[in-house]
CSV table of C-alpha atoms and ligand atoms in Angstrom, one decimal:
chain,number,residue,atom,x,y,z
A,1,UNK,CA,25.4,-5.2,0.4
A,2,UNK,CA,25.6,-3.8,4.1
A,3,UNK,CA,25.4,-5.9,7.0
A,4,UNK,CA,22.6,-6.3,9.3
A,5,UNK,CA,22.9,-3.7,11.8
A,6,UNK,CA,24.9,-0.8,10.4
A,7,UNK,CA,21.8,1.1,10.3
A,8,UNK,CA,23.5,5.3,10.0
A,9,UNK,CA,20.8,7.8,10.6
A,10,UNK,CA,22.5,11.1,10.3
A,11,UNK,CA,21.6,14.5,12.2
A,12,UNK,CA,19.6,16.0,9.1
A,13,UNK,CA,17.6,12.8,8.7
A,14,UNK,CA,16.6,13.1,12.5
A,15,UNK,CA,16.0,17.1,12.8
A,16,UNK,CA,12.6,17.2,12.0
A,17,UNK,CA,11.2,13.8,13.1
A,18,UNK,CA,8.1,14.0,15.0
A,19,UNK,CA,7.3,17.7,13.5
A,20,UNK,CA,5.7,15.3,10.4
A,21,UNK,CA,3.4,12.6,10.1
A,22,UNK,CA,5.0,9.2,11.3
A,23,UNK,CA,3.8,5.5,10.8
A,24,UNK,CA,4.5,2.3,11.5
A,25,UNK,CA,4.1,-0.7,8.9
A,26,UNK,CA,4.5,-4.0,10.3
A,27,UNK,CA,5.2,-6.8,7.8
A,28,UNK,CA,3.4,-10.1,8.3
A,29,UNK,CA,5.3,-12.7,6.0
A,30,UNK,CA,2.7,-15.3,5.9
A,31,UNK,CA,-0.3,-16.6,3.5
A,32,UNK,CA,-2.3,-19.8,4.0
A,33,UNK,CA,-1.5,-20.5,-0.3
A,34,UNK,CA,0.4,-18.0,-2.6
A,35,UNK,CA,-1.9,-16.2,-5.3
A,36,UNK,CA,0.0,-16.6,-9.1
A,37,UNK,CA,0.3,-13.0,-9.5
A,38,UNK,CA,2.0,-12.1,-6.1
A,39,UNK,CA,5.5,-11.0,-5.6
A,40,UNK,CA,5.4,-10.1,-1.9
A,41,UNK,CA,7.0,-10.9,0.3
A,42,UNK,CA,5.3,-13.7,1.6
A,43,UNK,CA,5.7,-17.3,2.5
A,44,UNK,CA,2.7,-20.5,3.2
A,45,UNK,CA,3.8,-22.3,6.4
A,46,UNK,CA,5.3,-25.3,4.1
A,47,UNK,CA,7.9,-22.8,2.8
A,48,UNK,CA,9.2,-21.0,5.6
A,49,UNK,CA,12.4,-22.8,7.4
A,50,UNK,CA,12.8,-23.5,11.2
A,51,UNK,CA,13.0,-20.8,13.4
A,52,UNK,CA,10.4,-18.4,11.2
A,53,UNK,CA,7.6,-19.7,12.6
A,54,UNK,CA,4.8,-16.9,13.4
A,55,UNK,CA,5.8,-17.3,17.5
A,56,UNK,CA,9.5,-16.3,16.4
A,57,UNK,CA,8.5,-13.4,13.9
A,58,UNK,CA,6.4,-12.1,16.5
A,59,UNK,CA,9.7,-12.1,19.0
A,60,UNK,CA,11.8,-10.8,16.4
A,61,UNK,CA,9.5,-7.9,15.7
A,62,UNK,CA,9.2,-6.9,19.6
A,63,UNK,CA,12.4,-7.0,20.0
A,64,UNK,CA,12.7,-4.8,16.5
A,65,UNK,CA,9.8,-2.0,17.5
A,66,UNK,CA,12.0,-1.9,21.0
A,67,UNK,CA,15.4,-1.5,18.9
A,68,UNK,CA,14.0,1.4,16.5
A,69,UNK,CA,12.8,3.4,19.5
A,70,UNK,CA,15.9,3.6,20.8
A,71,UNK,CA,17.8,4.1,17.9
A,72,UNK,CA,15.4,7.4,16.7
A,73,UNK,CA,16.2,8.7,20.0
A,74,UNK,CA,13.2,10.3,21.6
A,75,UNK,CA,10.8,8.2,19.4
A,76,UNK,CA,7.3,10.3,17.8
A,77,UNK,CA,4.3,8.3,18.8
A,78,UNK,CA,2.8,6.7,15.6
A,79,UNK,CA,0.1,8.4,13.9
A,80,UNK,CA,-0.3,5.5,11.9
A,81,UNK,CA,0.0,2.1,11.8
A,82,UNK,CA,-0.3,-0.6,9.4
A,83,UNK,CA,-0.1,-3.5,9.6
A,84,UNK,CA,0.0,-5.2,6.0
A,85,UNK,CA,1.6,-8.5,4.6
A,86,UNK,CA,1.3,-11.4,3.0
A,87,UNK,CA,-1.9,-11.6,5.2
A,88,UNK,CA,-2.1,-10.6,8.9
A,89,UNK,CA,-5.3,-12.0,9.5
A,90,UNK,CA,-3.5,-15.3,9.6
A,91,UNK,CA,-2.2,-14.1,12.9
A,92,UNK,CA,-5.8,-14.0,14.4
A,93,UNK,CA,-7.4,-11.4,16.7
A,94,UNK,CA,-4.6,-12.2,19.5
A,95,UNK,CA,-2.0,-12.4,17.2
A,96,UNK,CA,-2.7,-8.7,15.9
A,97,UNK,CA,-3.8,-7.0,19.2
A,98,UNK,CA,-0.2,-8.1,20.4
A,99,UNK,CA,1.7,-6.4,17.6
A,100,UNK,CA,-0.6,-3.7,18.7
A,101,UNK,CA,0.5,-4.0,21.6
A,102,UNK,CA,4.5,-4.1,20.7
A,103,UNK,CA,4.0,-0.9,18.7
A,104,UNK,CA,2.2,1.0,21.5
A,105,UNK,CA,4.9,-0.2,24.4
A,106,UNK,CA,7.7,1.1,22.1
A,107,UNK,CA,6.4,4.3,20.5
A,108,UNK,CA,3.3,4.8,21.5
A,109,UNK,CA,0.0,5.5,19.6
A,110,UNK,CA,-1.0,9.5,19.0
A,111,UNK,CA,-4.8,9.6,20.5
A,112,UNK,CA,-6.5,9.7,17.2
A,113,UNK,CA,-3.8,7.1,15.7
A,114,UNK,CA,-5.2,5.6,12.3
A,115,UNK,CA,-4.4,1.4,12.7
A,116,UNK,CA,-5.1,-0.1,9.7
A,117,UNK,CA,-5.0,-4.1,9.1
A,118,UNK,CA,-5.0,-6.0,6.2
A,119,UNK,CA,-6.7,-9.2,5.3
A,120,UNK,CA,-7.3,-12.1,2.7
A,121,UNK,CA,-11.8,-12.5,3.6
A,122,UNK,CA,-10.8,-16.1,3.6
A,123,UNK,CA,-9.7,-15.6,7.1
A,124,UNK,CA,-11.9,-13.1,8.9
A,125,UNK,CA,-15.1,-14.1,11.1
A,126,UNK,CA,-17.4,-11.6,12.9
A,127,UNK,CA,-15.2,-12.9,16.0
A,128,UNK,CA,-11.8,-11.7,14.4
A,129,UNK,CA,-13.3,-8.3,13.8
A,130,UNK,CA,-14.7,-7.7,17.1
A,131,UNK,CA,-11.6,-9.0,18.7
A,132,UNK,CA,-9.4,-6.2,16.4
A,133,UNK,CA,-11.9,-3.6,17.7
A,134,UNK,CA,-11.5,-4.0,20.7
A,135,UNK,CA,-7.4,-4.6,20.2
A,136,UNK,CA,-7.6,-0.8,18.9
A,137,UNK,CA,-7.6,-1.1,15.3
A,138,UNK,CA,-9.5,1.5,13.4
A,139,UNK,CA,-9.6,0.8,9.6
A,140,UNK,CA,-9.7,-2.9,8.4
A,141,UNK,CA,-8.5,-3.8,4.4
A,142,UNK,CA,-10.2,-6.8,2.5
A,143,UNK,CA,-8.3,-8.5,-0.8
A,144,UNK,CA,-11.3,-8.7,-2.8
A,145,UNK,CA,-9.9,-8.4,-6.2
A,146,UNK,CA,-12.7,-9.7,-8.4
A,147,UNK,CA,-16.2,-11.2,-8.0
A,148,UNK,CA,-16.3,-13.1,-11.1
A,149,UNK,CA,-15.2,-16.9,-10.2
A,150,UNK,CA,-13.6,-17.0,-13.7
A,151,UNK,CA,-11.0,-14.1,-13.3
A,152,UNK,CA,-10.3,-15.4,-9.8
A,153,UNK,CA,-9.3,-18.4,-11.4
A,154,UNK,CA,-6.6,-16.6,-13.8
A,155,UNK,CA,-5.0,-15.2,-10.7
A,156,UNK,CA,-5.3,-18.7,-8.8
A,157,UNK,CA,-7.0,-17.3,-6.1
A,158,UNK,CA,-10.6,-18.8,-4.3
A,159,UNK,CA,-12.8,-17.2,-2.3
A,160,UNK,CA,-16.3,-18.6,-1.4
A,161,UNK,CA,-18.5,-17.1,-3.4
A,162,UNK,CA,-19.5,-14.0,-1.3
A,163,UNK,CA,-17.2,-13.8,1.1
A,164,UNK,CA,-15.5,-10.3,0.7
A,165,UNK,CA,-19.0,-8.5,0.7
A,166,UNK,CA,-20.3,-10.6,3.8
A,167,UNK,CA,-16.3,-9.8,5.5
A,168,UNK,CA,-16.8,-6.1,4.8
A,169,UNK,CA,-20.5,-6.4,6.4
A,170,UNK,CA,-19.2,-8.0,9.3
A,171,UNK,CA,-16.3,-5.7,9.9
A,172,UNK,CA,-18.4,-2.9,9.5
A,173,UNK,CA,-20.6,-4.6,12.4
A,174,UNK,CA,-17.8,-5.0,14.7
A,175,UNK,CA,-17.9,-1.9,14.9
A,176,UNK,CA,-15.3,-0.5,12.2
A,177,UNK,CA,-16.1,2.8,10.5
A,178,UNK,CA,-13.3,2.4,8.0
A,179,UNK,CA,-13.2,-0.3,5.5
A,180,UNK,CA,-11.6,-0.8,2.1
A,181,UNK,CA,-11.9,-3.1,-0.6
A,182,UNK,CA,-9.0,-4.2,-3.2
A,183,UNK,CA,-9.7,-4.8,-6.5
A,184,UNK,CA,-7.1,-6.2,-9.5
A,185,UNK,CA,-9.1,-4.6,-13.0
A,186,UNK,CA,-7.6,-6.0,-16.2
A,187,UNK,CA,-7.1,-9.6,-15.6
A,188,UNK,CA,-7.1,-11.3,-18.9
A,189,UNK,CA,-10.6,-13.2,-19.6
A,190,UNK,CA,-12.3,-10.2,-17.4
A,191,UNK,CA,-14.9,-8.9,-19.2
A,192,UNK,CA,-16.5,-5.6,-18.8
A,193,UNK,CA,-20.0,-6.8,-17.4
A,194,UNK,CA,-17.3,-8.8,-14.9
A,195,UNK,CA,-15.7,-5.9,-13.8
A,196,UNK,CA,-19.7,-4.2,-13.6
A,197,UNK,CA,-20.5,-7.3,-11.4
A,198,UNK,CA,-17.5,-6.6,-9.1
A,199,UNK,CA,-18.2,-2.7,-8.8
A,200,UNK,CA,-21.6,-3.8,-8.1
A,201,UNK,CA,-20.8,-6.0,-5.5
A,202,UNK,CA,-18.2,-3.7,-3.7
A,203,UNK,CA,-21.3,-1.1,-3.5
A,204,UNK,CA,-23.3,-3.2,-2.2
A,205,UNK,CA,-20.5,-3.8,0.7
A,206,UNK,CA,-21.2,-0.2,1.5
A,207,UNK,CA,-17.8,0.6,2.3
A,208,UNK,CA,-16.3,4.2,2.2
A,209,UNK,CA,-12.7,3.0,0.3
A,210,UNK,CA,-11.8,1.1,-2.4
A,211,UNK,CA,-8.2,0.4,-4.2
A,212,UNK,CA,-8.3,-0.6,-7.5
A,213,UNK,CA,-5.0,-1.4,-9.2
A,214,UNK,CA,-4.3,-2.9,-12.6
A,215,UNK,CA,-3.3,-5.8,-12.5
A,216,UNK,CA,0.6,-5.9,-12.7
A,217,UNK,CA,2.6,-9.1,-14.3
A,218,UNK,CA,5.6,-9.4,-11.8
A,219,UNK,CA,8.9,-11.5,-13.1
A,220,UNK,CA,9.1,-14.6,-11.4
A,221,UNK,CA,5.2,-15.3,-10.6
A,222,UNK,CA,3.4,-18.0,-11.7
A,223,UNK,CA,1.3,-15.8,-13.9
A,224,UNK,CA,4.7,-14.3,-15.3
A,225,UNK,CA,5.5,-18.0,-16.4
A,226,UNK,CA,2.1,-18.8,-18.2
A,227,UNK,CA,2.0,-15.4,-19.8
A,228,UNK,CA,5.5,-16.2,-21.4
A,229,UNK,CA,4.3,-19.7,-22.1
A,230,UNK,CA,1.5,-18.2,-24.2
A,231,UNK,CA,-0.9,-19.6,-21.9
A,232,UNK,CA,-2.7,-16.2,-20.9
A,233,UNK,CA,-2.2,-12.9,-22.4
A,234,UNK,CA,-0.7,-9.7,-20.7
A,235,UNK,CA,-3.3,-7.4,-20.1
A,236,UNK,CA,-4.3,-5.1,-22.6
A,237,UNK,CA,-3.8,-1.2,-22.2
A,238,UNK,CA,-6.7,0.1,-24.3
A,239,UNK,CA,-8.9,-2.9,-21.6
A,240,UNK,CA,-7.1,-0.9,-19.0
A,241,UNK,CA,-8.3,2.3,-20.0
A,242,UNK,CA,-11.5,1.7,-20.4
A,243,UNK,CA,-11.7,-0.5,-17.0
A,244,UNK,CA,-10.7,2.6,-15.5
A,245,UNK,CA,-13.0,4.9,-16.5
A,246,UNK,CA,-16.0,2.3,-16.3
A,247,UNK,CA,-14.9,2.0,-12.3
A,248,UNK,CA,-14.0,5.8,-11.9
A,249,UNK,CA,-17.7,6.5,-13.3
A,250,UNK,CA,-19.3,4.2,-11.0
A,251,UNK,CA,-17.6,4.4,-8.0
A,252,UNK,CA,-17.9,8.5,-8.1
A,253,UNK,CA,-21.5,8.0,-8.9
A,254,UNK,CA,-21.7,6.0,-5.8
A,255,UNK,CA,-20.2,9.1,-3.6
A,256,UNK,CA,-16.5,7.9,-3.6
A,257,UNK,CA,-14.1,10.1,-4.8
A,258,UNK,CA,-10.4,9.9,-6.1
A,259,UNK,CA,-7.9,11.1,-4.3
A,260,UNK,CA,-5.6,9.5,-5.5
A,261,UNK,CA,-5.0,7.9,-9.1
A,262,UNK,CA,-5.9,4.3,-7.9
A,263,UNK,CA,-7.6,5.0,-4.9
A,264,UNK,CA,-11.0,6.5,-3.9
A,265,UNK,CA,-12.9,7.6,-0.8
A,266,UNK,CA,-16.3,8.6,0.6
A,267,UNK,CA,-14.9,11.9,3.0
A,268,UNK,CA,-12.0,13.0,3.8
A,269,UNK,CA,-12.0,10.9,6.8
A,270,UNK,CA,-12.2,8.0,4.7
A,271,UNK,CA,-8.7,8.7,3.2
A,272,UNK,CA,-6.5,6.4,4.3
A,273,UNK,CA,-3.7,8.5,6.0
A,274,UNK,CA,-0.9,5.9,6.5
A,275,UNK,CA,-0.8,5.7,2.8
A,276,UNK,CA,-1.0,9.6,2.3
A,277,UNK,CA,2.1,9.6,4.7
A,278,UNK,CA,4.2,7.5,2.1
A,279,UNK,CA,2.8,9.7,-0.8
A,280,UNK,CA,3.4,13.0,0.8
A,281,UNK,CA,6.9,12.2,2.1
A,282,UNK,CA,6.6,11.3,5.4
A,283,UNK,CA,8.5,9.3,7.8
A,284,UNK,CA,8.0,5.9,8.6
A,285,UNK,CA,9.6,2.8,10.5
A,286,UNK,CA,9.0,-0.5,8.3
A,287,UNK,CA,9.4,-3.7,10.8
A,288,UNK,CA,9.0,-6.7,9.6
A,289,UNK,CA,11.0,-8.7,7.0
A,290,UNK,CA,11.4,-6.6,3.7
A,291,UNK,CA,9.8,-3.7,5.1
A,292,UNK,CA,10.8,-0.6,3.8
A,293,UNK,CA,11.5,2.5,6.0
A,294,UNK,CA,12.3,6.1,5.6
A,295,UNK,CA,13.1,9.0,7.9
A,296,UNK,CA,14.0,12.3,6.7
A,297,UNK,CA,15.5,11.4,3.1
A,298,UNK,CA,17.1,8.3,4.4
A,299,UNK,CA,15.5,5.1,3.5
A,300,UNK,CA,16.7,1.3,4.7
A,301,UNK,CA,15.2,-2.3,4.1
A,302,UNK,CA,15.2,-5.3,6.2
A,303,UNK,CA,16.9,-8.5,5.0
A,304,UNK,CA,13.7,-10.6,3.6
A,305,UNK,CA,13.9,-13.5,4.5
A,306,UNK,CA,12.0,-14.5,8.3
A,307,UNK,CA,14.4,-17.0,9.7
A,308,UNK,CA,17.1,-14.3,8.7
A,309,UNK,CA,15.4,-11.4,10.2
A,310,UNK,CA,14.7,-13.5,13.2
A,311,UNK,CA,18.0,-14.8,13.9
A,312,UNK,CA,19.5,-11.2,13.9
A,313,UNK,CA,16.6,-9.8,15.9
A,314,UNK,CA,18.1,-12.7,18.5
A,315,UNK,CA,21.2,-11.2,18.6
A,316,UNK,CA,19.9,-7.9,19.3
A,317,UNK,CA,21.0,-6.4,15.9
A,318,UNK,CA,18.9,-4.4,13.5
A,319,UNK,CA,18.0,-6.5,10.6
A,320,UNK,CA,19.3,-4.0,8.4
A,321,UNK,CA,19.8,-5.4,4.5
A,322,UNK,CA,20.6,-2.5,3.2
A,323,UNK,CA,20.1,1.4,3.1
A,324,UNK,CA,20.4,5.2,0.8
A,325,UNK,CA,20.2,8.9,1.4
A,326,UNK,CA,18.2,10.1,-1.1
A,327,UNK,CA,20.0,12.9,-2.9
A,328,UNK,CA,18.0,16.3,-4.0
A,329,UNK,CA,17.0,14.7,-7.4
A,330,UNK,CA,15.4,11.6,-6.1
A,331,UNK,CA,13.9,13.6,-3.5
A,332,UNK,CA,12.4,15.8,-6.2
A,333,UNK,CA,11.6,12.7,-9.0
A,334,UNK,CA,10.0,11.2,-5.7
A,335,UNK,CA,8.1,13.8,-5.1
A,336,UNK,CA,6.8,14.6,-8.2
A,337,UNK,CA,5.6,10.7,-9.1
A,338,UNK,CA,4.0,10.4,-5.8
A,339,UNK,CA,2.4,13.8,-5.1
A,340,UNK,CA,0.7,14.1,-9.2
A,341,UNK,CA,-1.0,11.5,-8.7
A,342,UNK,CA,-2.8,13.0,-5.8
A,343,UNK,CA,-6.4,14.8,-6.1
A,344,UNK,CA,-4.9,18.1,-4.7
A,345,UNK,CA,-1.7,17.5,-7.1
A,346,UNK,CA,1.4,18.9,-6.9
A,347,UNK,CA,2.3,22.4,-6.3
A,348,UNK,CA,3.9,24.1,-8.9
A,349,UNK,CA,6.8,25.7,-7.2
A,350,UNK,CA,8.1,22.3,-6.9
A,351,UNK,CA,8.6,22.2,-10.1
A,352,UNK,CA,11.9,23.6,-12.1
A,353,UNK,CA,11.5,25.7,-14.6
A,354,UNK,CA,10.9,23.8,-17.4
A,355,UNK,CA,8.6,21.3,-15.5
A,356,UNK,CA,6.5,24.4,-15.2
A,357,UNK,CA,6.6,25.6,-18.5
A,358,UNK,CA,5.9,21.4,-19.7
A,359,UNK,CA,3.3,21.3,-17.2
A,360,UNK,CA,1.6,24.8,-19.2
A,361,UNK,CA,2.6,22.3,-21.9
A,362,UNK,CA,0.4,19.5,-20.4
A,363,UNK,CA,-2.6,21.3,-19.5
A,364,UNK,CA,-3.6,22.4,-23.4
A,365,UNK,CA,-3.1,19.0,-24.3
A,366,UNK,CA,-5.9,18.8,-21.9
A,367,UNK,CA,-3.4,16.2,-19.3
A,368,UNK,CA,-3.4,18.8,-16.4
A,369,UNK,CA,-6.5,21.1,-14.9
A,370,UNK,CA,-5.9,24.7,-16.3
A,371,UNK,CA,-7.7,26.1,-13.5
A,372,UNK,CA,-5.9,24.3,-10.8
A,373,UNK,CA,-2.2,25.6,-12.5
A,374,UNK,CA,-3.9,29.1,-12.5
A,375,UNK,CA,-4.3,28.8,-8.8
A,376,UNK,CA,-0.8,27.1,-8.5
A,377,UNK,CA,-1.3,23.7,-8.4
A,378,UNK,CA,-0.6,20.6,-10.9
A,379,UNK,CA,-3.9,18.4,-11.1
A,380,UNK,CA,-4.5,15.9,-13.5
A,381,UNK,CA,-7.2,16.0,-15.3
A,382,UNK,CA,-9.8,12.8,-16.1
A,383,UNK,CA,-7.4,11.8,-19.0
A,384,UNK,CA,-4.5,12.8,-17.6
A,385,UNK,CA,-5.1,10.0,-14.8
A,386,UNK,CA,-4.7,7.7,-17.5
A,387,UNK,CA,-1.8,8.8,-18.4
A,388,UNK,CA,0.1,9.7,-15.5
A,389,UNK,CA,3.2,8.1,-16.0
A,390,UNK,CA,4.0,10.1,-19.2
A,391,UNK,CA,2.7,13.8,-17.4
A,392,UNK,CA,5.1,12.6,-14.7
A,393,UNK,CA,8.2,11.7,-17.2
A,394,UNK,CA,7.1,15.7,-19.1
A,395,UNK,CA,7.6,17.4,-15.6
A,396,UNK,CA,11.0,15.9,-14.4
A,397,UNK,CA,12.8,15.4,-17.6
B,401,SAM,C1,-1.1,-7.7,0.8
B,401,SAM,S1,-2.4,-7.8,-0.4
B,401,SAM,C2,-3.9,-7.7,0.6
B,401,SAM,C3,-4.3,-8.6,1.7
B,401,SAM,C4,-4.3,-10.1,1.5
B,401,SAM,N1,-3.0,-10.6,1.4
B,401,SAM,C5,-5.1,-10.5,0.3
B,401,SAM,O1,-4.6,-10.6,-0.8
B,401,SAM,O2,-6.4,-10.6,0.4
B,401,SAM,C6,-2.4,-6.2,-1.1
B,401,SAM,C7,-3.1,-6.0,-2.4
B,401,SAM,O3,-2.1,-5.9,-3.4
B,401,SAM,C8,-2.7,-6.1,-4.7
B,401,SAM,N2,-1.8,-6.8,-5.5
B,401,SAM,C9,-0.9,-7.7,-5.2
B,401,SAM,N3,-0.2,-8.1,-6.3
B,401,SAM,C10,-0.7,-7.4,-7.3
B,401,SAM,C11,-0.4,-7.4,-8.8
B,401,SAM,N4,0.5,-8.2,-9.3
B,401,SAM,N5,-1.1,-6.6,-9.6
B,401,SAM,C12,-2.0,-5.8,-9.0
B,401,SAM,N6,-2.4,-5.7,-7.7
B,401,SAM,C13,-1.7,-6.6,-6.9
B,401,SAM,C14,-4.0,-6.9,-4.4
B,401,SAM,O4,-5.1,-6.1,-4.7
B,401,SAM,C15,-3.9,-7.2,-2.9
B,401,SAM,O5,-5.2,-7.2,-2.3
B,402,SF4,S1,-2.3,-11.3,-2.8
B,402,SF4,FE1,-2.4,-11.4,-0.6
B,402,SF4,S2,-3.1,-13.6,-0.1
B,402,SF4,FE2,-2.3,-13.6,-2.2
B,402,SF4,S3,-0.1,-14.2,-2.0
B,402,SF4,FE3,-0.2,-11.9,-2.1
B,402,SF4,S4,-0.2,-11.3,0.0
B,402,SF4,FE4,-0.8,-13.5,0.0
């Protein structure tokens, strides 16, 4: 494992930077409790050590932004930011209009910048949204996940009944054009009229994004324990097929449309570009403990743990845990997994030539959009979303 701080950005990773789309993530490490299926990295205040608390996170991560400025040279201003966790409304509206702040003294915001931040509806208030607004952020993200008390239960989560609908209303108040809703689909004990009830509640929200992922049993959760103690079972994979198409049909009949497998949108200006930066290859610095960044086919992560990350922060070292070039394969694997599972797809001269000929393959067994390879392009098709692991494994093996 490298040290902190031996952060090696060669010339080819730099040549380039600022000519695509750059972001910012900012990490925030904290949750008021810890939900039984989450793995991030994320900590409740009775966890985190001395010297982690959020005061010295928010030093570390100045001093971090300031750091990475410098060290990409002539620094692009951020076309994105986003600042995700654990949960950064925790942080409150002053909290997060200083991290705005940190980002804009050290690289700047592009005038139409895209700042998204993520929250748990638990801790929003009409004050928190108008405070953001006025902070600069654009696009605000709600953990909704379910609306059925039951299923929240299975993931150990609460929310007064409610709240995520009434959060979205009141961010959409404040002022914010952009909002998106989370949801977790095949929980087990979810039923489908549950799911219905949770669609039916995110459209009443009337907001113009919505991520719906299935729900994922991570090693070393607390749902990963009860699952293997037979409390609960793992989700089933003919539940999550259907759940999918049951929210795909409503949510397009509502307006919003995939563009990507697990996420949908009301416009094009609903998309959420931050995230189209990761899935189109983009560059990005990740601050924050954990965070993940990538520049130019080099990408580097931050040691996790905040009292670590602050404490090298202090001695004015990148918090560097460890980092890869990509070579041209996992550039191209990368590429591939990422850029399928977009609306547009993938175009076909990225593909070798027997990805293109298995992709031919794909589309008469109906998994790809014949018309869309006649014009050049790799789309997947309604089932093929379902499937888009296997198309993906077809085109790069
Ligand atoms: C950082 S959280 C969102 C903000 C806030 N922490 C919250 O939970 O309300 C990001 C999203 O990841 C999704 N997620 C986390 N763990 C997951 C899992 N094991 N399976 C599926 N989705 C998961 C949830 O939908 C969650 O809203
Ligand atoms: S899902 Fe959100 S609130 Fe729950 S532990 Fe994970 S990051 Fe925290």
């Amino acid at each position: 494992m490298s040290t902190p701080d031996d952060l090696h950005l060669p010339d080819f990773a730099l040549q380039g930077l600022g000519t695509r789309p750059f972001g910012v993530y900012v990490h925030v490490p904290f949750c008021a409790t810890r939900c039984g299926y989450c793995d991030f990295n994320t900590y409740t205040a009775g966890e985190l050590g001395s010297g982690a608390a959020p005061e010295d996170w928010l030093e570390g991560l100045r001093k971090e932004l300031d750091l990475a400025a410098q060290r990409l040279g002539r620094p692009p201003a951020a076309d994105t930011v986003f600042v995700g966790g654990g949960t950064p409304s925790l942080l409150g509206a002053d909290g997060l209009a200083a991290v705005l702040d940190a980002v804009r003294q050290s690289f700047g915001l592009a005038a139409d910048a895209e700042v998204t931040t993520e929250s748990n509806p638990e801790s929003t208030s009409p004050e928190l949204f108008a405070g953001i607004r006025d902070a600069g952020y654009t696009r605000v993200s709600l953990g909704m996940q379910s609306a059925a008390p039951h299923v929240l239960r299975v993931l150990d989560r609460t929310h007064t009944p409610g709240r995520p609908v009434a959060a979205a209303a009141e961010a959409r108040a404040a002022g914010f054009d952009h909002v998106n809703l989370d949801l977790i689909y095949g929980t087990p004990g979810e039923r489908t009229e549950d799911l219905q009830a949770s669609l039916d509640a995110v459209l009443e929200a009337g907001v113009d994004h919505v991520s719906a992922y299935a729900l994922i049993v991570e090693d070393g959760t607390a749902l990963a324990r009860r699952v293997r103690k037979g409390e609960i079972p793992m989700p089933d994979d003919d539940v999550l097929a259907a759940d999918y198409e049951l929210l795909d049909a409503m949510l397009e009949k509502a307006g919003l449309r995939w563009y990507e497998v697990s996420n949908w949108a009301a416009s094009e200006q609903a998309r959420c570009r931050h995230n189209l930066g990761y899935w189109l290859g983009g560059d990005w610095w990740g601050a924050g403990p954990g965070a993940h960044s990538h520049v130019g086919g080099v990408r580097w992560w931050n040691v996790k743990h905040p009292a670590r990350y602050t404490a090298t922060l202090a001695d004015a070292a990148l918090p560097v845990g460890g980092q890869e070039s990509l070579t041209a394969e996992d550039r191209h694997l990368e590429r591939v997994m990422l850029e399928l599972r977009l609306a547009d797809g993938l175009p076909l001269d990225a593909l070798d030539d027997d990805g293109a000929r298995e992709a031919r393959r794909a589309a008469a067994d109906g998994l790809l959009s014949t018309r869309d390879l006649d014009g050049g392009r790799a789309v997947l098709t309604d089932r093929g979303r379902l499937l888009a692991d296997a198309v993906v494994r077809r085109l790069v093996s």
